[in-house]
Coordinates of C-alpha atoms in Angstrom, one line a residue:
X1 CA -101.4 -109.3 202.7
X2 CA -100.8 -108.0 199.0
X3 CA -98.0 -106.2 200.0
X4 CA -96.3 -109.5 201.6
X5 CA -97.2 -111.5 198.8
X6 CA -95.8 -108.6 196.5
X7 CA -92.5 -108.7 198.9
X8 CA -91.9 -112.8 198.8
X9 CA -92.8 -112.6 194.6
X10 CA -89.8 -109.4 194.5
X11 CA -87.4 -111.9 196.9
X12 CA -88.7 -115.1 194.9
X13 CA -87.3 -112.9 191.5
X14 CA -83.8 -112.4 193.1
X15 CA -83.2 -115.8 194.2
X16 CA -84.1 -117.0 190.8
X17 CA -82.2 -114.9 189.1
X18 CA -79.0 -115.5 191.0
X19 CA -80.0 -119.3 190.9
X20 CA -80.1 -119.1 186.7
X21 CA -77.2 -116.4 186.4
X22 CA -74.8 -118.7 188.5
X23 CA -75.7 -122.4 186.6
X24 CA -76.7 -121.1 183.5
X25 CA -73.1 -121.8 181.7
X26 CA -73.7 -125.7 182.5
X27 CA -76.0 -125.2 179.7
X28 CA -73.2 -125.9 176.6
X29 CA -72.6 -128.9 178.5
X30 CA -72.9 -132.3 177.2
X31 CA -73.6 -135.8 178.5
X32 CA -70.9 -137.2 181.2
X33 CA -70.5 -139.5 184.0
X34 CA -73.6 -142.1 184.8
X35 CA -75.8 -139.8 181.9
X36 CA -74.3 -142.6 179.6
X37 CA -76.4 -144.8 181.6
X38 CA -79.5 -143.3 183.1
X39 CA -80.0 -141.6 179.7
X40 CA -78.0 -142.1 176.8
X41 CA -77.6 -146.5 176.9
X42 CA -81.4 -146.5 179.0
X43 CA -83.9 -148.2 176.0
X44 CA -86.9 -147.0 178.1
X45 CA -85.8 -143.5 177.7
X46 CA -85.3 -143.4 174.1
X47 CA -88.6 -146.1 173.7
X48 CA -91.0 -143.6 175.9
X49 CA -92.0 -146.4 177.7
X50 CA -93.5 -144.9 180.6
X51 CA -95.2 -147.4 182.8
X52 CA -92.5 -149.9 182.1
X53 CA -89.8 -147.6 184.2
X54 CA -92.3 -147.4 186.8
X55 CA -91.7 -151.5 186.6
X56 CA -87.9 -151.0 186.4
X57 CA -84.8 -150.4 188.4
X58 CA -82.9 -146.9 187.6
X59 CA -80.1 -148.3 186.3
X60 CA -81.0 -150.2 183.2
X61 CA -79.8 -151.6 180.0
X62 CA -77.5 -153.6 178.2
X63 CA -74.9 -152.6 179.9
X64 CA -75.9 -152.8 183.0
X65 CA -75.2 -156.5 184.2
X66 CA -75.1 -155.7 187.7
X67 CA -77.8 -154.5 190.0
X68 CA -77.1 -151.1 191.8
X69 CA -79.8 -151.0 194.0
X70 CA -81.8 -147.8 193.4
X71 CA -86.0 -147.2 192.1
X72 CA -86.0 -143.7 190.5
X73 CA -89.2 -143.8 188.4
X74 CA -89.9 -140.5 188.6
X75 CA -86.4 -139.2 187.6
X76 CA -86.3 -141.5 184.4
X77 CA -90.0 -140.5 183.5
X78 CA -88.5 -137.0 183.4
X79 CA -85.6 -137.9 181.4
X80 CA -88.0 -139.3 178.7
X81 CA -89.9 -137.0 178.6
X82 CA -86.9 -134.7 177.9
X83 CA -86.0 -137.6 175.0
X84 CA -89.6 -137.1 173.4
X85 CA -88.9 -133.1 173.2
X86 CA -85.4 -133.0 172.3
X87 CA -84.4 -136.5 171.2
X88 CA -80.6 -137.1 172.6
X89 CA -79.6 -133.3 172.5
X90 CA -78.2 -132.2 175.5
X91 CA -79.1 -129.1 176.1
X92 CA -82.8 -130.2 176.6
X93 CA -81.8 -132.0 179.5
X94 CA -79.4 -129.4 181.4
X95 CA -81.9 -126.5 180.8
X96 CA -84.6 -128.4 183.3
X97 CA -81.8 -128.8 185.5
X98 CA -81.5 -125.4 185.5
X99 CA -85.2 -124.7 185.7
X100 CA -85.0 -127.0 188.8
X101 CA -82.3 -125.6 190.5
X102 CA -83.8 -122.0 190.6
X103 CA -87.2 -123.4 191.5
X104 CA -85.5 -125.6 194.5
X105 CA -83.7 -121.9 195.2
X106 CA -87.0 -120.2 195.4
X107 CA -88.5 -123.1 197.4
X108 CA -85.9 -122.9 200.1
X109 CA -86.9 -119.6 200.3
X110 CA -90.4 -120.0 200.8
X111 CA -89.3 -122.5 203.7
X112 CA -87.4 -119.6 205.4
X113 CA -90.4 -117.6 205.3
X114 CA -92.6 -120.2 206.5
X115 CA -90.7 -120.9 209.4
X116 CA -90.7 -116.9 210.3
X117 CA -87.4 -116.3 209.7
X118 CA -87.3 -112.5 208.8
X119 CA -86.7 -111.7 205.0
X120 CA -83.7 -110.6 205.2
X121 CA -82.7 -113.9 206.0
X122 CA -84.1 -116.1 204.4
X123 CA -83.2 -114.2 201.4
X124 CA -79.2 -114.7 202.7
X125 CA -80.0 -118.1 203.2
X126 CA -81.9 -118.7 199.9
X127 CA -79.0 -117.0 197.2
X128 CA -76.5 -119.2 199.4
X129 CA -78.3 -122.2 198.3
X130 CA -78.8 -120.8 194.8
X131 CA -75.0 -120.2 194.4
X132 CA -73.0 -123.0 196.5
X133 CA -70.4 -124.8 194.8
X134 CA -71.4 -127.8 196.5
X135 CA -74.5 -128.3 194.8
X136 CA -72.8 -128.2 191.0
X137 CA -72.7 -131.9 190.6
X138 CA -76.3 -132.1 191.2
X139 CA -77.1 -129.5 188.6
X140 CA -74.6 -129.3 186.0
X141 CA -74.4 -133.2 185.7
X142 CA -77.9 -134.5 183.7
X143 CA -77.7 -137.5 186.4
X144 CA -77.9 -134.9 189.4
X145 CA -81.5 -134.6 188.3
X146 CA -82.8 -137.2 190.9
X147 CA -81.2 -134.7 193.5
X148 CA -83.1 -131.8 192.0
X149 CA -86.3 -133.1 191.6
X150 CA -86.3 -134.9 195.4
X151 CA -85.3 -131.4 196.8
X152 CA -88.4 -129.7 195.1
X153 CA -90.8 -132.3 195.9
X154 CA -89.9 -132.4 199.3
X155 CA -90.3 -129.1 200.4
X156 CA -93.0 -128.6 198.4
X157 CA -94.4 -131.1 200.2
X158 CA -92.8 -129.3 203.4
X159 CA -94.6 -126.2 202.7
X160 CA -98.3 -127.8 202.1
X161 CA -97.9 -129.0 205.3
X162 CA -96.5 -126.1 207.1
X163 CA -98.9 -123.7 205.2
X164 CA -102.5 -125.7 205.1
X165 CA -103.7 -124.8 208.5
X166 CA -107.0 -123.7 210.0
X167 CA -106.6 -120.7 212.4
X168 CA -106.0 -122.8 215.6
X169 CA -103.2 -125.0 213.8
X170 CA -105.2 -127.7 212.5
X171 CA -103.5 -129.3 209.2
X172 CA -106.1 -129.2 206.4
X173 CA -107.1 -132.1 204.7
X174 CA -106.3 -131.1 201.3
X175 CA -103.2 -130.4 202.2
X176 CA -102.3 -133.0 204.1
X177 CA -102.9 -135.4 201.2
X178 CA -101.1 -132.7 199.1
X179 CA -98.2 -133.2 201.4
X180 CA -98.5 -137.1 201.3
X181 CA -99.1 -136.9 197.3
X182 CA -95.7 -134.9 197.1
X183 CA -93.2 -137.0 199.7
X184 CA -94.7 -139.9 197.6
X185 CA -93.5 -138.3 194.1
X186 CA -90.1 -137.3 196.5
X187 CA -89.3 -141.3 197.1
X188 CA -89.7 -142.1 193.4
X189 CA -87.8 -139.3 192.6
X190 CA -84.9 -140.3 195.5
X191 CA -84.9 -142.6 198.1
X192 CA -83.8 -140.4 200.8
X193 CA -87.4 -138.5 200.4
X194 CA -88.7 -141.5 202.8
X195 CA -87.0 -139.1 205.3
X196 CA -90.3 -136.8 205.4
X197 CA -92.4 -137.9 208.0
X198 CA -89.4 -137.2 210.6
X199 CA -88.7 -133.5 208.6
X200 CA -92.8 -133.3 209.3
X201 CA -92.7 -134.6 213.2
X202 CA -89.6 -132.4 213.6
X203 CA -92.3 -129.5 212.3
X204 CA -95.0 -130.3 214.7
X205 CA -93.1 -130.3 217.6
X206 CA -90.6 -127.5 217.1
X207 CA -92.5 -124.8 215.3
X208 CA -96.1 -125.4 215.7
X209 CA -96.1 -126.7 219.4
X210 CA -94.3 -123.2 220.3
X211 CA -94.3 -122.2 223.9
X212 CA -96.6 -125.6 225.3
X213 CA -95.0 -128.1 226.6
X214 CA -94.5 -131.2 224.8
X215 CA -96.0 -133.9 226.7
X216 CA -99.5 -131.4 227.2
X217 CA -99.1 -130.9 223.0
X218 CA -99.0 -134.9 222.4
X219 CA -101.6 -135.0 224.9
X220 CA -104.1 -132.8 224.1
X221 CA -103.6 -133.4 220.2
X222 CA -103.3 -137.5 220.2
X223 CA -106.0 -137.8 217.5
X224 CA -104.7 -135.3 215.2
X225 CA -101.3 -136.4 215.3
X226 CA -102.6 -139.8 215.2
X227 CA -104.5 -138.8 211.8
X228 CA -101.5 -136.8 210.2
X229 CA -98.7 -139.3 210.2
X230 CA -101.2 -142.4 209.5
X231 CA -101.6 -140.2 206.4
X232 CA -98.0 -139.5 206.1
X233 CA -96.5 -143.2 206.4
X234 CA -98.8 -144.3 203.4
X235 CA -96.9 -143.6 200.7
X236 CA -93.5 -144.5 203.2
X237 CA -95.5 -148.1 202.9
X238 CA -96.6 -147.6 198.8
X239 CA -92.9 -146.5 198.2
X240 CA -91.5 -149.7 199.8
X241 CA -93.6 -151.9 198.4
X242 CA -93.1 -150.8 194.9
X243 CA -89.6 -150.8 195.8
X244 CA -89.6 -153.9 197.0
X245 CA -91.5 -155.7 193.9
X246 CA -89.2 -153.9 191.3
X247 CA -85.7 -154.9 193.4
X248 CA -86.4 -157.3 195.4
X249 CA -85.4 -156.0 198.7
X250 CA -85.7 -152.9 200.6
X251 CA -81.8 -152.2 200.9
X252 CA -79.0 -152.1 198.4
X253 CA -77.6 -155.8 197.5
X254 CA -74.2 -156.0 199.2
X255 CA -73.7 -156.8 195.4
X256 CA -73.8 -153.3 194.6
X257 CA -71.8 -151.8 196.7
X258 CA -67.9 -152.6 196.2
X259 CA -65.2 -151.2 198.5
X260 CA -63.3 -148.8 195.5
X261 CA -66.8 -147.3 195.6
X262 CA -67.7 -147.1 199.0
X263 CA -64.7 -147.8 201.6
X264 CA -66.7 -148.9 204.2
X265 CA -68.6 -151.4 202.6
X266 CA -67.9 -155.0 204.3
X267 CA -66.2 -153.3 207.5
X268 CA -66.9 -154.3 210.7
X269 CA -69.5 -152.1 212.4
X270 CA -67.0 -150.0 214.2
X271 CA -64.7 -149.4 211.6
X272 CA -68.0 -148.8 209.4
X273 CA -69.1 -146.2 211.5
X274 CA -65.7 -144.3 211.8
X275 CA -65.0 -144.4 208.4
X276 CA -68.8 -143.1 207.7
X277 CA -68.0 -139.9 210.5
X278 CA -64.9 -139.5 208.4
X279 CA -66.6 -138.7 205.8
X280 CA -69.1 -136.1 207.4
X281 CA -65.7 -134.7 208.4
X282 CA -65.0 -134.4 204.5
X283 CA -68.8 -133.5 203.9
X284 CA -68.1 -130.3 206.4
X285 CA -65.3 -129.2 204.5
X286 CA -66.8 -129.3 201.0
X287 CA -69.4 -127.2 202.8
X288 CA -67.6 -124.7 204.6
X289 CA -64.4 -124.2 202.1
X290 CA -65.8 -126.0 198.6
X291 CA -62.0 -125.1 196.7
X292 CA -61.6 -128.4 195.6
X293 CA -64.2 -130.7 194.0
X294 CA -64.3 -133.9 192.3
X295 CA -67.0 -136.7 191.3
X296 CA -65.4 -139.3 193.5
X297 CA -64.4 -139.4 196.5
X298 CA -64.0 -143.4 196.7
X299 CA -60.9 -145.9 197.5
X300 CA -58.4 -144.0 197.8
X301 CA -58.6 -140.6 198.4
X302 CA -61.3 -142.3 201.4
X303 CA -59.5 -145.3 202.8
X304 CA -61.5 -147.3 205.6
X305 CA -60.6 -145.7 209.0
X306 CA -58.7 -147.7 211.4
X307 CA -57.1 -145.2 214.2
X308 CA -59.3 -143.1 216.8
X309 CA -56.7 -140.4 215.4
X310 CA -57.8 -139.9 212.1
X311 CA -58.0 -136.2 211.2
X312 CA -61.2 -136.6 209.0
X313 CA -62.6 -138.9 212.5
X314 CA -61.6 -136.2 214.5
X315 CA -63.4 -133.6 212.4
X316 CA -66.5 -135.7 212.0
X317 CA -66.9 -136.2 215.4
X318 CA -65.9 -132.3 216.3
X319 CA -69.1 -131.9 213.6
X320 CA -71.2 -133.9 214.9
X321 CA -70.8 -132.6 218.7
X322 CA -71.3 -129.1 217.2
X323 CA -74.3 -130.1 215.7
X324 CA -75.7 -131.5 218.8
X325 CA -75.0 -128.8 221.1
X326 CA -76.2 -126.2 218.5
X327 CA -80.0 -128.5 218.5
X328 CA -79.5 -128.4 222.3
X329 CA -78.6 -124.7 223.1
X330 CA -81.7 -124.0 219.7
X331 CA -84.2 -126.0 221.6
X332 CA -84.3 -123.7 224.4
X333 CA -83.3 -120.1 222.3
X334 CA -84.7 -120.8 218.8
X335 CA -87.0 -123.4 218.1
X336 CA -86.4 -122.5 214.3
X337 CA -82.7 -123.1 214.4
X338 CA -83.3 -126.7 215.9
X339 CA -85.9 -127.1 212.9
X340 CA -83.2 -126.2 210.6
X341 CA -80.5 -128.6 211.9
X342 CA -82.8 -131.4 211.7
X343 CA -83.9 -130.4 208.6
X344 CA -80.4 -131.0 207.3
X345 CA -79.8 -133.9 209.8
X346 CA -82.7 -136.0 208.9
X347 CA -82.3 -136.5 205.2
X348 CA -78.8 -136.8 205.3
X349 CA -78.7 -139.4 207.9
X350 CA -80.1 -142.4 205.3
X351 CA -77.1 -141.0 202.6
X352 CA -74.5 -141.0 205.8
X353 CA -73.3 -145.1 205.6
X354 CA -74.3 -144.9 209.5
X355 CA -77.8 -146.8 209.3
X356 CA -76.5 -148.9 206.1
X357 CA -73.8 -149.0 203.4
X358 CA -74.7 -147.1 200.1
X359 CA -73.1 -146.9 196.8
X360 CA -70.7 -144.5 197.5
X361 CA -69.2 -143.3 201.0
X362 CA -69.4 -139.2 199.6
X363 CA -70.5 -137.7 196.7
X364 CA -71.3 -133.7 196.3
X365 CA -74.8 -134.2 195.2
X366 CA -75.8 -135.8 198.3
X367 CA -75.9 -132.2 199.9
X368 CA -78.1 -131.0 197.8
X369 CA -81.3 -131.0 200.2
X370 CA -79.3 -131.2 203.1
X371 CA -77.7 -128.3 202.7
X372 CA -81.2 -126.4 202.4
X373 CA -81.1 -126.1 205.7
X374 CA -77.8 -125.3 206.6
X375 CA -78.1 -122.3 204.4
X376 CA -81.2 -121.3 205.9
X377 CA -78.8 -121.9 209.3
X378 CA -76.7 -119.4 207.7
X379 CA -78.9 -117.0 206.5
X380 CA -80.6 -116.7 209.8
X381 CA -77.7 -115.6 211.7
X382 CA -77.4 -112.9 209.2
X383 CA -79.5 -110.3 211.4
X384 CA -77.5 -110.8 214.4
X385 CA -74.2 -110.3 212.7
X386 CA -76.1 -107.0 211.0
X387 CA -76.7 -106.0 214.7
X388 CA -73.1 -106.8 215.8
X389 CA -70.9 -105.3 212.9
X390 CA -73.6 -102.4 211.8
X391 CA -75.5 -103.4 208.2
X392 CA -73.7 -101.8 206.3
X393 CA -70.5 -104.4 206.8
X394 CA -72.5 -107.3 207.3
X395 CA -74.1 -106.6 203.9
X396 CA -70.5 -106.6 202.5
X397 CA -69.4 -109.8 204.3
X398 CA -72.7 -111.4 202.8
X399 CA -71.7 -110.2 199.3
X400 CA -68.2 -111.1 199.3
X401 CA -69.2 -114.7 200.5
X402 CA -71.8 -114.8 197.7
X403 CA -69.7 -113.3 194.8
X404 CA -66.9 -115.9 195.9
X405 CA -69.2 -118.9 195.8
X406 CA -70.7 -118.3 193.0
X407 CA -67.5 -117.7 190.8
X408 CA -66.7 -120.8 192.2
X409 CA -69.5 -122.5 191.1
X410 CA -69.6 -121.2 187.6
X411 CA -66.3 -122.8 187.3
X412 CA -67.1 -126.2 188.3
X413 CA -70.1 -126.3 185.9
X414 CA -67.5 -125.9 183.5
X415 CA -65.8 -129.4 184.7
X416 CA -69.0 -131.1 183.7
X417 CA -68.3 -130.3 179.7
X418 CA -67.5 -133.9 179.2
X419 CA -65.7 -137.0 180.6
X420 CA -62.3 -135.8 179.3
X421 CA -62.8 -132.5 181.6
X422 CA -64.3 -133.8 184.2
X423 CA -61.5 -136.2 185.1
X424 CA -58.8 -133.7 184.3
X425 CA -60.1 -131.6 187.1
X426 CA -60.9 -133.9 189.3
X427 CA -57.3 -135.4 189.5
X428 CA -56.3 -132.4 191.4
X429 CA -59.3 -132.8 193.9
X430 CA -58.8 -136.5 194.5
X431 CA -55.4 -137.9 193.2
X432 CA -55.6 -141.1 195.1
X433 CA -58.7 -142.2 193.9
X434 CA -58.5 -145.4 191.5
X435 CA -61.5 -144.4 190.0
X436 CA -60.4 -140.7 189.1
X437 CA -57.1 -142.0 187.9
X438 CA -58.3 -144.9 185.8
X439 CA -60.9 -142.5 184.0
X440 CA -58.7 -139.8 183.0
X441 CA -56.6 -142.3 181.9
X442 CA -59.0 -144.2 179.4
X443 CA -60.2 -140.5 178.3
X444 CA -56.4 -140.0 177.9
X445 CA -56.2 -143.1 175.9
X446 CA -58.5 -142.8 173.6
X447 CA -56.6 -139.4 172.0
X448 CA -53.6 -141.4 171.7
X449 CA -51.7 -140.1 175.0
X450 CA -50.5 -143.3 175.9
X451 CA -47.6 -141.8 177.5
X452 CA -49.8 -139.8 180.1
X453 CA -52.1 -142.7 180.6
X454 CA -49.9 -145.0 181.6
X455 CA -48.2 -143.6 184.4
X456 CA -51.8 -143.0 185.7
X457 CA -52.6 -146.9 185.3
X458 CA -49.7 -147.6 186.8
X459 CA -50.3 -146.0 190.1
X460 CA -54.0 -146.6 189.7
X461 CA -53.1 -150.4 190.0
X462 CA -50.2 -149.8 193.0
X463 CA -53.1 -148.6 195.2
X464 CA -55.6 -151.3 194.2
X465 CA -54.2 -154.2 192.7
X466 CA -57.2 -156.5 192.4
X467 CA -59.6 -153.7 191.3
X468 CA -59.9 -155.5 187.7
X469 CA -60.8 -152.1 185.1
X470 CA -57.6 -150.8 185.6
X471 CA -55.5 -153.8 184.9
X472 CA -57.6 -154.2 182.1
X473 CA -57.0 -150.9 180.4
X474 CA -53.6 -150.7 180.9
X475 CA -53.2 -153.8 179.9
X476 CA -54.7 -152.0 176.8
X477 CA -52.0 -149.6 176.8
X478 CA -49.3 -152.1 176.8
X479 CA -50.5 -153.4 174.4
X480 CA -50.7 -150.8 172.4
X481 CA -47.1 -150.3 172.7
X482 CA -46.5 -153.4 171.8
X483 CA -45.1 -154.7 175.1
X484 CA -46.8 -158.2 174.7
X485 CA -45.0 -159.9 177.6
X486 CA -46.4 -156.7 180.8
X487 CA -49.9 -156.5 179.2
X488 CA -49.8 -160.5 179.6
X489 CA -49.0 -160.2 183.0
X490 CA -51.6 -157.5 183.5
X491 CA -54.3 -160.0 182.0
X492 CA -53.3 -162.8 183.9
X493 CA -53.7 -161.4 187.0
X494 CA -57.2 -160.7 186.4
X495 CA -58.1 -164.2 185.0
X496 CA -56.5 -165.9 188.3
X497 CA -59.4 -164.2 190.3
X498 CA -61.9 -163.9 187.3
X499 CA -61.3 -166.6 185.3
X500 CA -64.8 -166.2 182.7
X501 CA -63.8 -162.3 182.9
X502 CA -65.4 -161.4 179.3
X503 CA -62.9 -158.4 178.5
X504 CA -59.4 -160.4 179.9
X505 CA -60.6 -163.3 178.2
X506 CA -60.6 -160.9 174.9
X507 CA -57.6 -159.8 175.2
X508 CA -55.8 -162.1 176.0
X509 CA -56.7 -163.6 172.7
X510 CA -55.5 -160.3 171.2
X511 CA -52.2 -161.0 172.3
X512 CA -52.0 -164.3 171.3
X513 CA -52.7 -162.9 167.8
X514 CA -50.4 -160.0 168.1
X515 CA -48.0 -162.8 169.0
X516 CA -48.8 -164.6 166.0
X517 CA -48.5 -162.2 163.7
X518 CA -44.9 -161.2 164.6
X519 CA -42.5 -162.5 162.1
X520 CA -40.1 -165.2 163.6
X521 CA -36.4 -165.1 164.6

């Protein structure tokens, strides 16, 4: 036992390491993205007010005029508490995202072992996690803190329940309401920790029940079952209910979600759907060949699918087949496997658009516990390969794949620096997006390269004419060069839909007075 214990802490030490060693150059990195609004414009972050967030949505402040949706108490208690150390400094912030990170690493790990995977792989599957590109959003980015946090929770929460067992199986009760305590914290963390109780069924029945068959394993343990997930859906019921008196609903307002964010919000079912597979199509990609990366992914660089011949459909679908036949073939080879696919299935499927639209139709961070999983998928095929190919070049595959990832990651973490290079970067990942373009073009702006962030409006407001920011800034620009009569146009356009907007209304004024101040013929 001591020497186990001695092995894990030696593995646990490697996976950290590689975890800190590939993220730790986020650390220069200041605040970008929504960290202006979860942390730097939040009053209740900067006023320590810590049972008000628990009374208040995750998006909050004066500038936030419209309701997005999302509970996060936990997330912003941590963020305050990162204001009380270090006041407004961002290092504070991305140096617990850091700690996170390693300690999700390590946890993944632990989840390997728990399952029985043999070290060897889980370690493979663990320093995957720990370096993936994928997951750089969620920990370079201060606002990826929700996805850190969840991820740790829940599989700490995992491994209290896959751990605190008498010798004939029987869940503990400490641990059960350890488990229970820690998906609860998961929720307020993120809202796709709700997921739990299916990740804890999927447990029962594929790892512990072994070799007895199922219906003789319901049978024979009704009451305990019965017990456990009563326990387990409590906080599922606290969690909506706090939800539910701090938003008013269980679901996202429609409100909330706009189609330049999330393509598929307002489709028709079907179209919903294939649009939402077209994005797990996308999702597979970022996972398997991670070269190109970008904060959004919204209209249009994702454009609401319409044909059954859509390469991205196509790929979802080829995705999702492969993930059902792999749970099929691993329910009757490797009950572990199957675990794993669901382990990745399960929490991803409330973030997927499928059950319900969500802010955004793809976004990097949402892998982050998802892709726990999958690595572990990875890692465990590791030993098979070593048996195929002979260790020695196995080892070498597994190194080059590791040493390529995590250069690759260390390099994103450098896009997160700031707004300015975070939207110079992305442009290359996601040129059709609206939202990329009319970002790099206001950072643009603002250093007086009008003649870069113009051309940038322009097409920004070619693929979405009625998407108002954009006509607003460059009508900004125009104005700015003095071309009156086009940033007129630019405004009007806007006020014939918005007619109260606050910011056309403003400048249109401004060019009234720029007219004013000409001097005459």
């Amino acid at each position: 036992m001591a020497e186990r214990e001695h092995r894990t802490g030696a593995l646990a030490a490697i996976v950290a390491a590689a975890a800190i060693a590939v993220v730790a150059n986020s650390l220069p990195n200041g605040f970008a993205l929504d960290d202006s609004t979860v942390v730097e414009e939040n009053p209740l972050v900067a006023s320590h007010a810590f049972v008000e967030i628990l009374r208040t949505p995750y998006h909050y402040g004066p500038a936030q005029t419209i309701p997005t949706g999302l509970y996060r108490p936990f997330t912003t208690l941590t963020f305050a508490l990162d204001h009380a150390v270090g006041g407004l400094r961002p290092l504070v912030y991305h140096a617990d995202n850091v700690a996170l990170h390693a300690a999700v690493s390590v946890l993944v790990l632990c989840t390997g072992l728990a399952l029985g995977l043999v070290p060897g792989a889980a370690l493979a599957g663990a320093l995957l996690f720990a370096v993936h590109p994928v997951h750089s959003e969620a920990v370079a980015n201060v606002s990826g803190r929700a996805e850190l946090l969840a991820a740790a929770l829940f599989l700490l929460a995992l491994l209290a329940f896959a751990r605190g067992r008498d010798p004939d199986g029987r869940l503990r009760g400490r641990a059960l309401a350890a488990a229970a305590a820690l998906s609860f914290l998961a929720m307020l963390a993120k809202e796709h920790a709700v997921t739990f109780v299916g990740v804890a069924a999927a447990w029962e029945v594929l790892v512990r029940r072994r070799g007895e068959p199922l219906r003789s394993f319901l049978r024979n343990r009704r009451a305990e079952l019965a017990r456990t997930f009563s326990t387990l859906l409590v906080p599922v019921a606290a969690y909506l209910v706090a939800r539910r008196a701090v938003l008013g609903d269980l679901l996202p307002s429609p409100a909330s979600v706009t189609p330049i964010e999330n393509p598929a919000a307002g489709l028709a079912l079907p179209e919903r759907w294939a649009t939402a597979i077209a994005a797990a199509g996308r999702y597979a990609r970022l996972l398997v060949f991670p070269r190109m990366l970008s904060p959004d992914y919204g209209f249009a660089e994702t454009a609401p699918v319409r044909s059954l011949l859509d390469p991205w459909l196509l790929l979802g679908l080829l995705v999702a087949a492969a993930l059902l036949l792999g749970f099929v073939v691993a329910w009757r080879r490797s009950r572990p496997a199957a675990f794993l696919i669901l382990l990745a299935v399960v929490p991803f499927s409330v973030v997927s658009n499928l059950p319900f639209t969500i802010g955004t139709i793809l976004a990097e961070r949402l892998l982050y516990l998802p892709s726990a999983g999958l690595c572990l998928l990875a890692g465990a095929a590791w030993p098979g390969l070593a048996r195929r190919t002979g260790r020695p070049v196995a080892t070498a595959l597994a190194a080059a794949i590791l040493l390529a990832a995590a250069a690759r990651t260390a390099v994103a973490n450098v896009a997160w620096h700031d707004d300015f290079a975070l939207w110079s970067r992305a442009i290359h990942a996601a040129p059709r997006s609206v939202r990329v373009l009319g970002n790099l073009a206001i950072e643009l702006a603002s250093r007086g390269r009008l003649d870069e962030a113009k051309p940038l409006l322009l097409r920004a407001v070619a693929l979405a004419p009625d998407f108002a920011p954009n006509r607003i800034n460059l009508a900004g620009v125009l104005l700015k060069e003095g071309d009156l009569d086009a940033a007129e146009v630019e405004v009007r356009h806007v006020l014939d839909r918005e007619p109260n907007h606050p910011i056309a209304l403003l400048q249109l004024e401004a060019i009234r007075a720029k007219r004013r101040s000409m001097p005459g013929p």
